[in-house]
Structures are given as C-alpha cells and as structure tokens.
C-alpha cells in the first residue's frame, strides 16, 4: 500500500522521535515526590498513550504532562502518528502573543493516518456505517473502499484545479462521500471548510467569500426526518455572489435531477473516470488542515483554523481516552459534520484510531422517539455521544421507547455542546445506560480541537456525579480568573475559565485576521487562553461549567452570537434598533429573545414586521437562529455612553426583575419599568393565546 501510493516507508518509526531540542528519555521515569505510586493510586493504564509510558498510572502521567509537557506530547506524537519526516522540535508556543506551533519540522499526511495505515493492516475493516434516514437501510464502507473513494475524489478536485493550500467548501449532510471529500482535501493539501447544511445561502456565501473557496462540494438533496432539502438550490444561490468559486461538484443523494449550470460537475460520474490512487501530499505539521466558522460575541463568524499534526493527535488521543474506546468498538457520535464535534469525533478521531464510526443522517425522533436506541441495538454501538438538547426532548416520551431496545452493547455515554441539566443527566444515565455505563459530560469548543474537560471514570479515584466531576484532560492546565485578571486559587470558587498551557489541538488563528484571534483569546488574560466560559471549581477540585460570559448563546447546542442576529434584524428598513439576548428553554437549552424598536409610523403593523424579521434571520443565518420571542419596545436601556445594557434585558426576559442589579449607570433608569411593563403585557398575551 505504501509503495502503491508513493508514500515512503512511514509505518515503522522509532518510538521516540529523533533529534529534538529536549532529548526524550528512552524509558519514562516516575516523578519522585516522596510518595509511593501505591498511595497515589495504582491503576495502570491498560493501553498507554505511548509504549514509553507502559506501566504508568493516570496520576503519574498527569504529573508528567504538567512537569514536562514536551516529553509527553513528543512521545505520544511520534508513537501515534505516522510521519514522512520526523519533527525536530515538539513545541514553540507563547500564550502572551498567541503563537502556537507544534511538532516543528515534521511532515505527514492526515489521510494517510486515517486510511492508508489501517488499509495496510486490515483493509476489509468497516470504517463507516452510514445510518441513513430510513431505519434499516444502513450502508457499510470499509477502509479500503474509503481510501479508494477518497483518492478518486482527490483526483477529481485536482482536475478542477484545486491544489495545496486552496480552500474547498463542503456543504453536505453527513455521508460517506462527505467524509471522503474532507479526506480528499487532506490528501492533496487543500483546506476544507465544512458549512453546516442548515445554513442559508447568504450564510454559506459569507463563508465562501471569507475563505475565498475555489470549489464547493455539495449534493443534489439532503434527506432528514423523511423530508427532502434542496441543497443544490442553496448552493446555486450562494455562488452567484462568490466569484472565487470555479467549480461545484454535485453528488447524488437522491434520484431527483437538479439542473446543472456551467460551474457544475456530477461528482460520482467524474470520480468513476479518475484513478483510485492518489499520492498523498506531505504536509508540514503547521500547514492548515481545515477551517470551521463559528460565532463570536461581535462581528461576523470567524474562520477558526486548525493545522495538521497537533489537531489530529489531539483528536486521536481524546477519542481513545475520553470515551474509553478499544479496538473493535463501534463508535456512535450522532453530531453533524458541519460542527467541530463531527470533525473530531465522527471523522478524524475515530478514523485516526482505525475505528468503525457511525454517520447518523436522521433525527432523534424519526420515525419515532426510539430511533437512537433502535440504532444502538441494530448497529451494536459501544460509545454513544450526543447532545443534551436531544436528551431533553426524548425524556419527555415514555421510557418504553428506550427499554424496548437492547442496549447491552453500550459501554460509554457522552454529552456535548451545552450544560447538561440534572434531569437530562439522570435520564441518560439511568434509563439509557441502565446505571451501568459511565456518562461523560465533555466540555470543549471549536477552538480547542478536542475535549478539554471531562470526567474520567477509568482513572483512579474517579467517581460519577451528575453533570459534574469534570477534570482536565492530559496536558490541559485550567485556571479560573477574577475580574481583575488574577488567578483565583483554592477550591469552591468561580471565575473566568482559562487554559494556561498550550496543547496540540488548540486553534492557530482566525483565517485572515490573526489580530482578532489574539484579541479574543489571549488579550483578556495575558499568558492564558480565554475560553469565553465561566466555571466553578468544587470543594474537591472538580470543574463545572457555568455558561458563556460573553454575548454568545447556545441554541440546541448551536453556537450563535447575539450580534449576528441583531445584524440580520437591523437590516429591516423599519427597525432602527434591536437587542438580542439568550433565555433558557427547557428543550433547546437557550433561545433568542429579541427586543425591537420600530419606527413610529409602523408601530401599527407590528405583526407584519415581526413576520418579516423572522424571515430575515432565516435567510441571513439559518432557521434555528430565528428568535422565539419578539418584544417591541419604545427604546432600549442604554448607558450614558450609549451602550445597550443587555444584562438588564436578560433579567427582564428571564423574569428575574427582583435582581436587576445596578441600574444607576443608565442614561434614563425609567426605561427599565417601561420594558418590564411591556414584557408583562407580552406574557399575558402569550398566556391567552
Ligand atoms: C461552547 C463551544 C464542543 C463541541 C460542540 C460545541 C459550550 C460545550 C459544553 C459542556 C457546558 C458546554 C460552551 C463552549 N459547551 N460543551 N459539556 N458543558 N457547556 O462547540 O460550537 O464551539 O461551542 O459550547 O459554552 O464555549 P462550539
């Protein structure tokens, strides 16, 4: 295989990397703090992250990570990844300036690590189980087939002029061909940007323009919950305003034939004419791998950039240890590839570890609320990783929707994307997991590349507690900061959640705007990465996430800036001003609440304007971003310098007006009463309706 794809003998590397600034000890040495390893917990890691750590306990490895991060990461990187040239230096990072570089001088190819290495060992192993919308119609793709598909797609991209460093937008739901498209980009050194297929044509166009994409890969239609979605039509509308796009490759998900324009190429047909081999491009560790747009508290969505080696290593390591993955397991992460969860735990983590990964195309309630568990039974899923919003939806139905299916294959349950409340945690753990499977609530972000905080049930002394007991992953050093920017010491404290040491999976920049990257993540607390979240550290040192500290909200696990919604609303000619805040919702976690000021002459036609505003948000961003609540007000609460005090609006929207806090800095405090009264009228209208 290696010879066939022109890749040099990369499969047998020394366990320790050569050269390197910090020489790595052959045999890992126990840290000696005068405490015997017996007392500090004696659970040896059954399959250590690198053979150099054989016989170590979790506690010992954690100490090594803290003391000598380069020793840890260097060993793990040389063991777990397949390099075409070894790296010379483990890291070169400075969290004061936002410089992050890992495994310098090394060369590798991500698709080789996700495909070729496994094909060489076991070509017929199933890589993907595509759980299509209709239950019982799943398709399996082996590692050999996925490599072939990837190479054909890579050659197709090449024939369309896509090469190293070029950006490719992928606008498709989760499917084998979408995974092949991601891997095909990595094969030839192109940079993919997957855009969630629920985004509107304008949102897609904005991302394509920012990334200056040369090509778009899409499919004719999407199929979800028994409904057809005309994706190609959305792409057609988007590319009209994207002169950088030279070709659109269109896969056929359904029999529906879509009109083909001059940019369009039928993808499967083109692939069938291409060779099934494609020499992998050797990439520098720090070359761009992909970018993924996500929301910040201000401005347009930002293209978060991840690079090759560090990202892949971190996805691979966290996939194994956070979920207790063992070879042979069927890994079921039901996220869409349009989000980072899909990148790290549907595609890159599982495939780099040679796992069988499930691609879930449907919804939790199609054709009925038993879908997830019927799928678990049929595919014999071992790890099930999903979002609290789906759990909150499902727990409203009869338990029999779960109980009637055999879930004995399940070993680990995982939750991601937003805080999981007690009720959802208990139901997931007790009903789905039969109190038998550890439930890991995993905290991380698009920017962190992989899970950073999660309970670790396999670790010595670990215990399971609802929505709690979260601890940092290997090499993650957490800090809580106070309002003055000082580190908060001790336990039973809350503060701004920061990470104080670099780790390989962290984002490298914001595409085209490194300054924004530095300002958003490294300026607030110099020397630390600021997450944007607040957290509580319990008496015994466990972490619990308390939520965003900025104007980012989380609707059904989808991150959105309230400023983005405001920008969309403000485009309405009759709306001079709006303010959007997040309020809690029992299933979606949070929903948007819009306070809207109308021009005087239109106040009679409120209903009509609100309908138009809903349409605006759906076309500018996505349907899920449309606020659940609109409240027309005469004016917004502003400080003397003209800043809208969203804090007060949030309190009003959440009906917590007895704890409004300090309103003395408002230009005219009487506005608060005005808005509270308007809100009460709104509530009574809702109650009557
Ligand atoms: C934000 C990141 C992580 C992949 C999916 C979301 C929130 C994420 C948790 C959790 C509480 C969580 C945070 C974070 N979040 N996981 N387990 N508990 N909050 O990635 O779209 O980049 O959003 O999601 O607020 O900052 P994302």
XYZ file of C-alpha atoms and ligand atoms in Angstrom:
716
model
C 0.000 0.000 0.000
C 2.753 2.342 0.991
C 4.616 1.706 -2.227
C 1.474 1.971 -4.302
C 0.584 5.436 -3.140
C 4.138 6.611 -3.446
C 4.460 7.205 0.266
C 7.852 6.435 1.703
C 8.250 3.801 4.372
C 6.443 5.628 7.065
C 4.885 2.829 9.000
C 7.750 1.774 11.175
C 9.093 4.639 13.095
C 11.202 4.602 16.206
C 9.090 5.042 19.284
C 10.977 8.123 20.275
C 11.375 10.900 17.780
C 14.850 11.663 16.634
C 16.808 14.860 17.122
C 14.739 17.399 19.017
C 15.588 20.181 21.404
C 14.572 18.339 24.543
C 16.005 14.841 24.445
C 13.427 12.244 25.333
C 14.290 9.592 27.832
C 14.018 6.086 26.476
C 12.159 4.885 29.499
C 9.767 7.163 31.204
C 10.773 7.850 34.779
C 8.389 8.088 37.691
C 8.112 11.537 39.179
C 9.542 11.304 42.635
C 7.758 13.405 45.214
C 8.440 11.003 48.022
C 5.042 9.399 47.585
C 4.870 5.807 46.501
C 2.840 5.113 43.421
C 0.757 2.765 45.580
C -0.616 5.658 47.611
C -1.275 7.831 44.664
C -3.494 5.270 43.009
C -2.321 2.125 41.393
C -4.458 1.760 38.334
C -2.089 1.305 35.454
C -3.346 2.442 32.087
C -4.121 -0.726 30.202
C -3.196 0.728 26.818
C -0.923 3.710 27.444
C -0.868 6.662 25.037
C 2.665 5.692 24.064
C 4.628 2.491 24.825
C 7.169 4.702 26.575
C 4.563 5.067 29.346
C 3.843 1.378 29.854
C 3.042 0.654 33.477
C 2.253 4.267 34.369
C -0.847 5.254 36.298
C -3.090 8.107 35.240
C -1.876 10.225 38.131
C 1.712 9.726 37.119
C 1.019 10.650 33.524
C -0.864 13.759 34.594
C 2.116 14.816 36.640
C 4.439 14.206 33.725
C 2.214 16.327 31.445
C 2.315 19.166 33.918
C 6.039 18.954 34.567
C 7.386 18.071 31.129
C 4.706 18.644 28.511
C 7.137 18.329 25.616
C 8.267 14.904 26.808
C 4.692 13.728 26.963
C 3.476 15.217 23.680
C 6.680 14.381 21.826
C 6.468 10.740 22.743
C 2.763 10.486 22.037
C 3.117 12.231 18.658
C 5.963 10.065 17.467
C 4.182 6.914 18.534
C 0.620 7.599 17.440
C 1.106 9.460 14.188
C 2.715 8.222 11.027
C 5.243 10.746 9.760
C 7.010 11.018 6.442
C 9.685 13.144 8.163
C 10.149 13.302 11.910
C 9.661 16.568 13.715
C 12.639 18.408 15.146
C 11.034 20.327 17.965
C 7.951 19.488 19.999
C 6.567 22.963 20.590
C 7.158 26.631 20.154
C 4.341 28.491 21.849
C 3.755 31.761 23.643
C 0.314 32.372 25.087
C 1.151 36.047 25.580
C 1.329 36.652 21.863
C -0.884 33.808 20.609
C 1.980 31.972 18.896
C 1.187 28.265 18.794
C 3.278 25.764 16.880
C 3.682 22.060 17.472
C 5.885 19.305 16.050
C 8.016 21.687 14.065
C 9.798 20.367 11.011
C 7.639 17.245 10.850
C 5.816 16.164 7.713
C 2.816 13.903 7.481
C -0.463 13.420 5.672
C -3.716 13.242 7.586
C -5.464 10.946 5.081
C -2.550 8.505 5.324
C -3.018 8.479 9.093
C -6.772 7.979 8.771
C -6.786 5.479 5.903
C -3.584 4.004 4.456
C -2.161 2.861 7.782
C -5.342 0.907 8.509
C -5.704 -0.424 4.970
C -2.181 -1.808 5.296
C -3.227 -3.778 8.387
C -6.853 -4.707 7.772
C -8.325 -3.414 4.504
C -11.739 -5.008 4.977
C -12.383 -3.472 8.379
C -15.510 -1.313 8.335
C -14.599 2.360 8.588
C -18.037 3.922 8.233
C -21.544 2.785 8.984
C -23.829 5.222 7.245
C -27.031 5.197 9.268
C -29.307 6.686 6.643
C -32.551 8.469 7.325
C -34.728 5.365 6.834
C -34.043 2.868 9.633
C -32.628 -0.442 8.435
C -31.068 0.934 5.248
C -27.564 1.431 6.618
C -24.525 1.046 4.375
C -21.034 -0.028 5.373
C -17.822 1.285 3.862
C -14.525 -0.492 4.520
C -11.200 1.255 4.972
C -10.141 0.007 1.533
C -13.283 1.415 -0.076
C -12.992 4.710 1.753
C -9.385 5.110 0.635
C -10.392 4.418 -2.947
C -13.271 6.878 -2.769
C -11.014 9.492 -1.191
C -8.363 9.100 -3.894
C -10.910 9.323 -6.705
C -12.381 12.442 -5.158
C -8.919 13.907 -4.576
C -8.057 13.355 -8.237
C -11.348 14.970 -9.250
C -10.510 18.022 -7.170
C -7.054 18.161 -8.747
C -8.584 18.075 -12.208
C -10.638 21.057 -11.220
C -7.517 22.972 -10.384
C -7.637 22.506 -6.613
C -4.226 22.110 -5.019
C -2.198 22.626 -1.885
C -3.495 25.454 0.269
C -6.685 26.043 -1.781
C -9.914 26.254 0.177
C -12.868 23.978 -0.574
C -16.330 24.454 0.914
C -18.252 21.290 1.732
C -21.991 21.823 2.036
C -23.451 18.382 2.613
C -25.049 16.387 5.374
C -23.089 13.588 6.968
C -22.481 10.797 4.441
C -19.563 8.672 3.224
C -18.986 10.953 0.270
C -18.837 13.988 2.557
C -16.224 12.225 4.701
C -14.337 11.288 1.532
C -14.478 14.943 0.456
C -12.884 16.044 3.740
C -10.197 13.374 3.471
C -9.650 14.116 -0.222
C -8.800 17.695 0.676
C -6.303 16.498 3.252
C -4.808 14.067 0.719
C -3.843 16.873 -1.671
C -3.157 19.532 0.942
C -6.306 21.547 0.255
C -8.137 23.136 3.191
C -11.750 22.202 3.763
C -14.372 24.344 5.353
C -17.496 22.346 6.072
C -20.587 24.538 6.281
C -23.491 23.025 8.225
C -26.134 22.180 5.628
C -28.801 24.001 7.664
C -27.228 27.393 6.973
C -28.925 29.711 4.493
C -27.465 30.624 1.105
C -26.382 34.006 2.431
C -24.589 32.463 5.386
C -22.916 29.977 3.041
C -21.914 32.767 0.658
C -20.413 34.794 3.501
C -18.213 31.861 4.497
C -17.188 31.048 0.922
C -16.266 34.695 0.348
C -14.284 34.979 3.557
C -12.387 31.760 2.822
C -12.092 32.560 -0.896
C -13.034 28.996 -1.748
C -12.059 27.691 -5.163
C -14.531 24.819 -5.199
C -17.724 23.707 -3.485
C -18.679 20.080 -2.886
C -22.377 19.511 -2.327
C -25.172 17.108 -3.170
C -28.448 17.469 -5.003
C -30.660 16.993 -1.967
C -30.428 16.199 1.693
C -32.753 13.714 3.412
C -33.654 14.223 7.056
C -36.599 13.082 9.094
C -38.343 11.917 5.916
C -38.028 15.349 4.337
C -36.038 16.370 1.274
C -33.912 19.504 1.393
C -32.789 21.116 -1.848
C -29.159 21.768 -1.002
C -28.040 22.358 -4.568
C -30.522 25.217 -4.937
C -28.993 26.860 -1.847
C -25.510 26.465 -3.300
C -26.660 27.928 -6.635
C -27.989 30.997 -4.864
C -24.814 31.334 -2.798
C -22.222 31.003 -5.548
C -23.845 33.816 -7.541
C -22.064 36.189 -5.203
C -18.850 34.161 -4.905
C -16.525 34.882 -7.827
C -13.731 32.786 -6.278
C -15.694 29.578 -6.933
C -14.561 27.883 -10.134
C -16.353 24.584 -9.752
C -19.233 22.960 -7.921
C -19.067 19.186 -7.539
C -22.529 17.708 -7.064
C -23.100 14.277 -5.519
C -26.428 12.492 -5.974
C -28.032 11.668 -2.654
C -31.473 11.113 -4.211
C -32.835 10.330 -7.672
C -34.031 13.880 -8.065
C -32.305 15.524 -11.025
C -31.211 19.081 -10.497
C -30.447 21.451 -13.346
C -26.686 21.664 -13.907
C -25.071 25.015 -14.624
C -21.721 25.752 -16.192
C -19.786 25.515 -12.911
C -21.347 22.156 -12.032
C -19.908 18.650 -12.385
C -21.723 15.451 -11.413
C -19.386 14.103 -8.747
C -19.844 10.315 -8.899
C -19.519 10.371 -12.677
C -16.303 12.383 -12.510
C -14.907 10.117 -9.789
C -15.571 6.996 -11.827
C -13.232 8.319 -14.519
C -10.411 9.024 -12.077
C -7.718 6.745 -10.776
C -8.338 5.028 -7.438
C -4.851 6.019 -6.313
C -3.580 9.423 -5.392
C -0.169 10.134 -3.921
C -0.576 11.878 -0.582
C 0.901 15.338 -0.288
C 3.432 15.513 2.561
C 2.272 18.412 4.717
C 4.131 20.400 7.329
C 2.797 19.905 10.839
C 1.689 23.525 10.897
C 0.087 23.725 7.438
C -3.624 24.480 7.555
C -5.808 21.373 7.765
C -9.271 22.897 7.878
C -11.182 25.921 8.977
C -14.557 25.959 10.583
C -16.671 29.055 11.065
C -18.056 29.770 14.470
C -19.687 32.705 16.220
C -18.043 35.194 18.475
C -19.579 37.863 20.638
C -19.109 40.515 17.970
C -18.760 40.740 14.232
C -19.113 38.127 11.545
C -18.482 34.421 12.169
C -14.804 33.675 12.384
C -12.920 31.038 10.424
C -11.191 29.046 13.146
C -8.039 27.474 11.713
C -6.709 24.063 12.735
C -3.456 22.626 11.478
C -2.341 19.109 10.600
C -0.390 17.232 13.241
C -1.435 18.823 16.525
C -5.134 18.683 15.738
C -5.023 15.080 14.555
C -3.003 13.935 17.539
C -5.336 15.615 19.997
C -8.474 14.264 18.270
C -6.979 10.785 18.284
C -5.867 10.823 21.919
C -9.099 12.293 23.291
C -11.204 9.910 21.199
C -9.479 6.969 22.822
C -9.261 8.128 26.436
C -12.329 10.277 26.993
C -14.660 7.617 25.595
C -12.651 4.587 26.647
C -12.521 3.420 23.053
C -10.951 -0.001 22.388
C -10.128 -1.548 19.039
C -13.182 -3.269 17.593
C -15.700 -0.876 19.155
C -18.413 0.768 17.079
C -18.263 4.467 17.879
C -21.533 6.369 17.556
C -21.310 10.142 17.621
C -24.586 11.493 16.258
C -23.298 15.004 15.510
C -23.316 16.554 12.062
C -20.005 17.046 10.265
C -20.904 20.720 9.983
C -19.767 21.199 13.579
C -16.438 20.560 15.285
C -17.903 17.537 17.107
C -18.436 15.904 13.735
C -14.898 16.759 12.639
C -13.182 15.409 15.743
C -15.443 12.523 16.807
C -17.200 11.372 13.648
C -14.233 11.721 11.303
C -10.695 12.454 12.483
C -10.528 10.941 15.981
C -12.210 7.619 15.139
C -10.568 7.182 11.727
C -7.083 8.004 13.007
C -7.623 5.234 15.568
C -8.881 2.769 12.945
C -12.341 2.676 14.498
C -15.713 1.927 12.954
C -17.570 5.223 13.095
C -21.289 5.805 12.643
C -22.595 8.540 10.320
C -26.064 9.415 11.577
C -28.155 11.128 8.913
C -31.517 11.196 10.673
C -33.083 12.884 13.712
C -33.701 11.598 17.259
C -37.460 11.361 16.618
C -37.629 9.873 13.131
C -39.622 7.776 12.552
C -40.301 7.753 16.313
C -38.584 8.684 19.604
C -36.947 5.243 19.779
C -34.680 5.941 16.807
C -31.384 6.370 18.677
C -31.842 3.203 20.735
C -33.111 1.132 17.839
C -29.949 2.227 16.009
C -27.805 1.305 19.032
C -29.355 -2.186 19.013
C -29.085 -2.733 15.253
C -25.520 -1.414 14.856
C -24.332 -2.638 18.283
C -22.958 0.763 19.160
C -20.423 0.785 22.030
C -19.999 4.516 22.626
C -22.947 6.836 22.173
C -22.101 10.552 22.048
C -24.924 13.077 21.724
C -26.279 16.467 22.747
C -28.288 17.384 25.864
C -30.946 19.061 23.735
C -31.852 15.702 22.131
C -31.866 14.011 25.539
C -34.203 16.668 26.946
C -36.528 16.123 24.011
C -36.521 12.324 24.348
C -37.042 12.168 28.095
C -40.493 13.665 27.594
C -41.605 10.421 25.924
C -42.423 7.095 27.522
C -39.398 5.167 28.815
C -40.534 2.200 26.786
C -39.139 3.905 23.679
C -35.756 3.182 25.227
C -36.420 -0.017 27.153
C -37.772 -1.998 24.246
C -34.367 -1.970 22.548
C -31.308 -3.960 23.584
C -28.640 -1.521 24.715
C -26.238 -4.059 26.162
C -23.557 -3.106 23.597
C -23.224 0.356 25.179
C -20.089 0.964 27.248
C -19.812 4.755 27.457
C -22.321 7.572 27.074
C -21.180 11.075 26.204
C -22.761 14.511 26.220
C -21.518 17.655 24.495
C -22.273 21.169 23.396
C -24.014 22.768 26.353
C -24.517 22.189 30.048
C -26.468 19.013 30.767
C -29.046 19.614 33.475
C -29.627 17.088 36.259
C -32.867 15.740 34.868
C -31.319 15.001 31.476
C -28.184 13.559 33.075
C -30.172 11.217 35.317
C -32.397 10.024 32.479
C -29.458 9.428 30.151
C -27.517 7.586 32.849
C -30.377 5.637 34.482
C -32.729 4.899 31.619
C -30.461 4.734 28.570
C -27.346 3.446 30.325
C -29.161 1.283 32.918
C -26.846 2.807 35.559
C -24.170 0.651 34.024
C -22.362 2.957 31.592
C -20.223 5.887 32.643
C -21.689 9.135 31.301
C -19.033 11.642 30.320
C -20.081 15.274 30.103
C -17.420 16.684 27.806
C -16.551 20.368 27.669
C -14.694 21.820 24.710
C -15.025 24.273 21.843
C -14.431 24.662 18.114
C -11.238 26.423 19.137
C -9.918 23.674 21.398
C -9.970 20.982 18.689
C -10.950 18.220 21.095
C -12.325 17.558 24.566
C -10.511 19.516 27.283
C -12.587 18.758 30.374
C -14.415 15.511 31.062
C -14.899 13.097 33.919
C -12.507 10.242 33.604
C -14.165 7.158 35.001
C -11.239 4.855 34.190
C -8.928 6.929 36.332
C -8.035 6.004 39.890
C -10.220 7.646 42.496
C -12.731 8.806 39.895
C -16.390 8.921 40.688
C -19.504 9.606 38.691
C -21.591 12.550 39.711
C -24.434 14.132 37.757
C -23.249 16.886 35.463
C -20.068 17.262 37.430
C -16.767 15.600 38.280
C -15.184 17.142 35.270
C -11.445 17.178 35.133
C -8.908 18.417 32.688
C -7.592 16.081 30.012
C -3.887 15.194 29.821
C -1.823 18.324 29.421
C -4.717 20.746 29.969
C -3.950 23.177 32.734
C -7.032 25.065 33.858
C -7.197 28.370 35.667
C -10.055 30.480 36.966
C -9.585 34.248 36.795
C -11.168 37.018 38.779
C -12.447 40.351 37.483
C -9.068 41.964 37.967
C -7.365 39.336 35.816
C -5.765 37.498 38.725
C -5.690 33.722 39.058
C -8.132 32.501 41.690
C -6.545 29.918 43.929
C -8.215 27.417 46.218
C -11.432 25.492 45.786
C -15.148 26.249 45.981
C -14.610 29.267 43.722
C -15.922 30.591 40.403
C -14.302 32.635 37.678
C -13.455 33.052 34.031
C -12.279 29.735 32.630
C -8.822 29.877 31.085
C -6.268 27.338 29.924
C -2.751 28.254 30.982
C -0.593 25.925 28.940
C -0.684 25.307 25.206
C -1.887 21.925 23.926
C -1.522 20.482 20.419
C -5.226 20.631 19.482
C -5.709 24.340 20.014
C -6.685 26.630 17.109
C -3.850 28.529 15.478
C -5.554 31.614 14.143
C -8.696 33.132 12.671
C -8.462 32.942 8.902
C -7.367 36.295 7.537
C -7.480 38.038 10.909
C -4.759 36.975 13.304
C -5.214 40.186 15.280
C -8.802 39.246 16.093
C -7.547 35.842 17.238
C -5.063 37.405 19.641
C -7.568 39.931 20.952
C -10.370 37.443 21.515
C -8.416 34.672 23.189
C -5.113 35.951 24.551
C -5.579 39.644 25.397
C -8.206 39.248 28.131
C -5.844 37.294 30.425
C -2.264 37.638 29.193
C -0.398 34.349 29.176
C -3.618 32.340 29.142
C -6.135 31.141 26.563
C -9.553 32.570 27.499
C -12.477 30.282 26.713
C -15.335 32.771 26.992
C -16.979 30.495 29.569
C -17.288 30.803 33.303
C -16.685 27.846 35.594
C -16.931 26.732 39.199
C -14.264 24.641 40.912
C -15.815 22.483 43.621
C -14.503 21.800 47.109
C -12.743 18.719 45.819
C -11.297 20.411 42.767
C -13.741 19.324 40.069
C -14.923 21.746 37.424
C -18.433 22.664 36.424
C -19.157 24.987 33.512
C -21.468 27.852 34.397
C -22.007 29.212 30.872
C -20.792 31.880 28.480
C -19.549 35.154 29.863
C -19.967 36.979 26.560
C -22.797 37.627 24.113
C -22.693 34.149 22.655
C -25.769 31.970 23.061
C -26.291 28.282 22.559
C -29.488 27.167 20.814
C -29.854 23.361 20.798
C -26.080 23.106 21.101
C -25.553 25.506 18.174
C -23.415 28.475 18.988
C -24.597 31.896 17.857
C -23.560 35.455 18.520
C -26.452 37.662 19.544
C -24.752 40.374 17.475
C -25.189 38.241 14.342
C -28.935 38.007 14.937
C -29.094 41.741 15.667
C -27.260 42.486 12.426
C -29.814 40.453 10.494
C -32.758 42.181 12.255
C -31.256 45.621 11.782
C -31.417 45.187 8.008
C -35.176 45.712 8.166
C -35.902 49.257 6.974
C -38.491 49.850 9.705
C -36.260 48.699 12.546
C -33.779 51.276 13.775
C -32.514 49.236 16.697
C -32.626 45.795 18.299
C -31.039 43.902 21.158
C -30.995 40.132 21.359
C -30.360 38.099 24.495
C -30.498 34.404 25.296
C -33.148 32.995 27.631
C -33.424 29.449 28.899
C -35.647 26.942 27.197
C -36.448 23.505 28.550
C -35.503 21.590 25.398
C -33.298 23.863 23.311
C -31.247 24.976 26.312
C -31.404 28.566 25.181
C -33.425 30.544 22.662
C -33.050 34.072 21.351
C -35.249 36.852 22.742
C -35.316 39.952 20.542
C -36.135 43.433 21.829
C -37.109 45.517 18.842
C -37.545 49.249 18.396
C -39.798 50.174 15.464
C -40.038 53.389 13.518
C -43.005 55.376 14.763
C -45.071 55.201 11.612
C -45.031 51.379 11.550
C -45.976 50.599 15.121
C -49.474 49.773 13.865
C -48.182 46.884 11.769
C -46.166 45.110 14.434
C -47.332 41.620 13.472
C -46.347 42.051 9.852
C -42.921 43.455 10.703
C -42.210 40.605 13.123
C -43.019 38.041 10.431
C -40.636 39.857 8.109
C -37.960 39.878 10.805
C -38.281 36.112 11.247
C -37.804 35.630 7.520
C -34.780 37.912 7.556
C -32.995 35.861 10.211
C -33.834 32.597 8.422
C -32.437 33.854 5.126
C -29.434 35.692 6.562
C -28.374 32.961 9.004
C -30.468 29.820 9.463
C -33.924 28.787 10.637
C -32.688 27.706 14.049
C -31.399 31.232 14.698
C -34.881 32.820 14.473
C -35.752 34.283 17.893
C -38.582 32.553 19.765
C -39.644 35.861 21.277
C -40.054 39.369 19.890
C -40.906 42.257 22.128
C -41.496 45.667 20.582
C -40.277 48.415 22.912
C -40.102 52.192 22.585
C -36.414 52.339 23.462
C -33.584 50.211 24.816
C -31.747 50.651 28.142
C -28.506 52.465 27.443
C -25.624 53.791 29.433
C -24.678 57.449 29.165
C -22.062 56.484 26.619
C -24.758 54.825 24.504
C -24.007 51.171 25.227
C -27.016 48.865 25.385
C -27.206 47.157 28.786
C -28.089 43.638 27.707
C -27.668 42.418 31.265
C -30.888 44.198 32.203
C -32.724 42.907 29.160
C -31.670 39.376 30.033
C -33.091 39.813 33.531
C -36.373 41.120 32.143
C -36.623 38.324 29.590
C -35.867 35.732 32.268
C -38.399 37.356 34.634
C -35.766 37.975 37.277
C -36.629 41.611 37.791
C -36.108 41.459 41.539
C -32.369 41.101 40.908
C -31.785 43.718 38.234
C -28.538 44.866 39.786
C -27.136 48.347 39.459
C -29.155 50.466 37.036
C -27.669 53.792 38.100
C -25.343 53.983 35.106
C -28.324 54.071 32.766
C -28.911 57.269 30.908
C -32.578 57.166 31.938
C -33.412 54.456 34.501
C -37.161 54.877 33.889
C -36.727 52.849 30.698
C -36.463 49.699 32.837
C -40.012 49.970 34.196
C -41.279 50.718 30.707
C -39.746 47.498 29.365
C -40.881 45.395 32.335
C -44.468 46.526 31.755
C -44.232 45.803 28.054
C -42.895 42.351 28.893
C -45.777 41.682 31.303
C -48.287 42.584 28.602
C -46.442 40.234 26.225
C -46.629 37.426 28.794
C -50.342 37.848 29.318
C -50.909 37.875 25.543
C -48.948 34.599 25.337
C -50.971 33.077 28.171
C -54.224 33.922 26.432
C -53.098 32.617 23.033
C -19.277 26.301 23.650
C -18.491 25.859 22.453
C -17.673 21.316 21.924
C -18.211 20.977 20.646
C -19.581 21.493 20.388
C -19.750 22.956 20.698
C -20.492 25.261 25.339
C -19.685 22.907 25.074
C -20.181 22.038 26.998
C -20.409 21.267 28.181
C -21.276 23.186 29.171
C -20.547 23.389 27.009
C -19.527 26.240 25.961
C -18.455 26.383 24.908
N -20.234 23.899 25.785
N -19.649 21.769 25.783
N -20.103 19.973 28.252
N -20.954 21.888 29.236
N -21.094 23.967 28.101
O -18.676 23.704 20.206
O -19.943 25.456 18.972
O -17.528 25.793 19.590
O -19.332 25.841 21.339
O -20.293 25.358 23.931
O -20.170 27.448 26.177
O -17.742 27.595 24.982
P -18.852 25.242 19.958
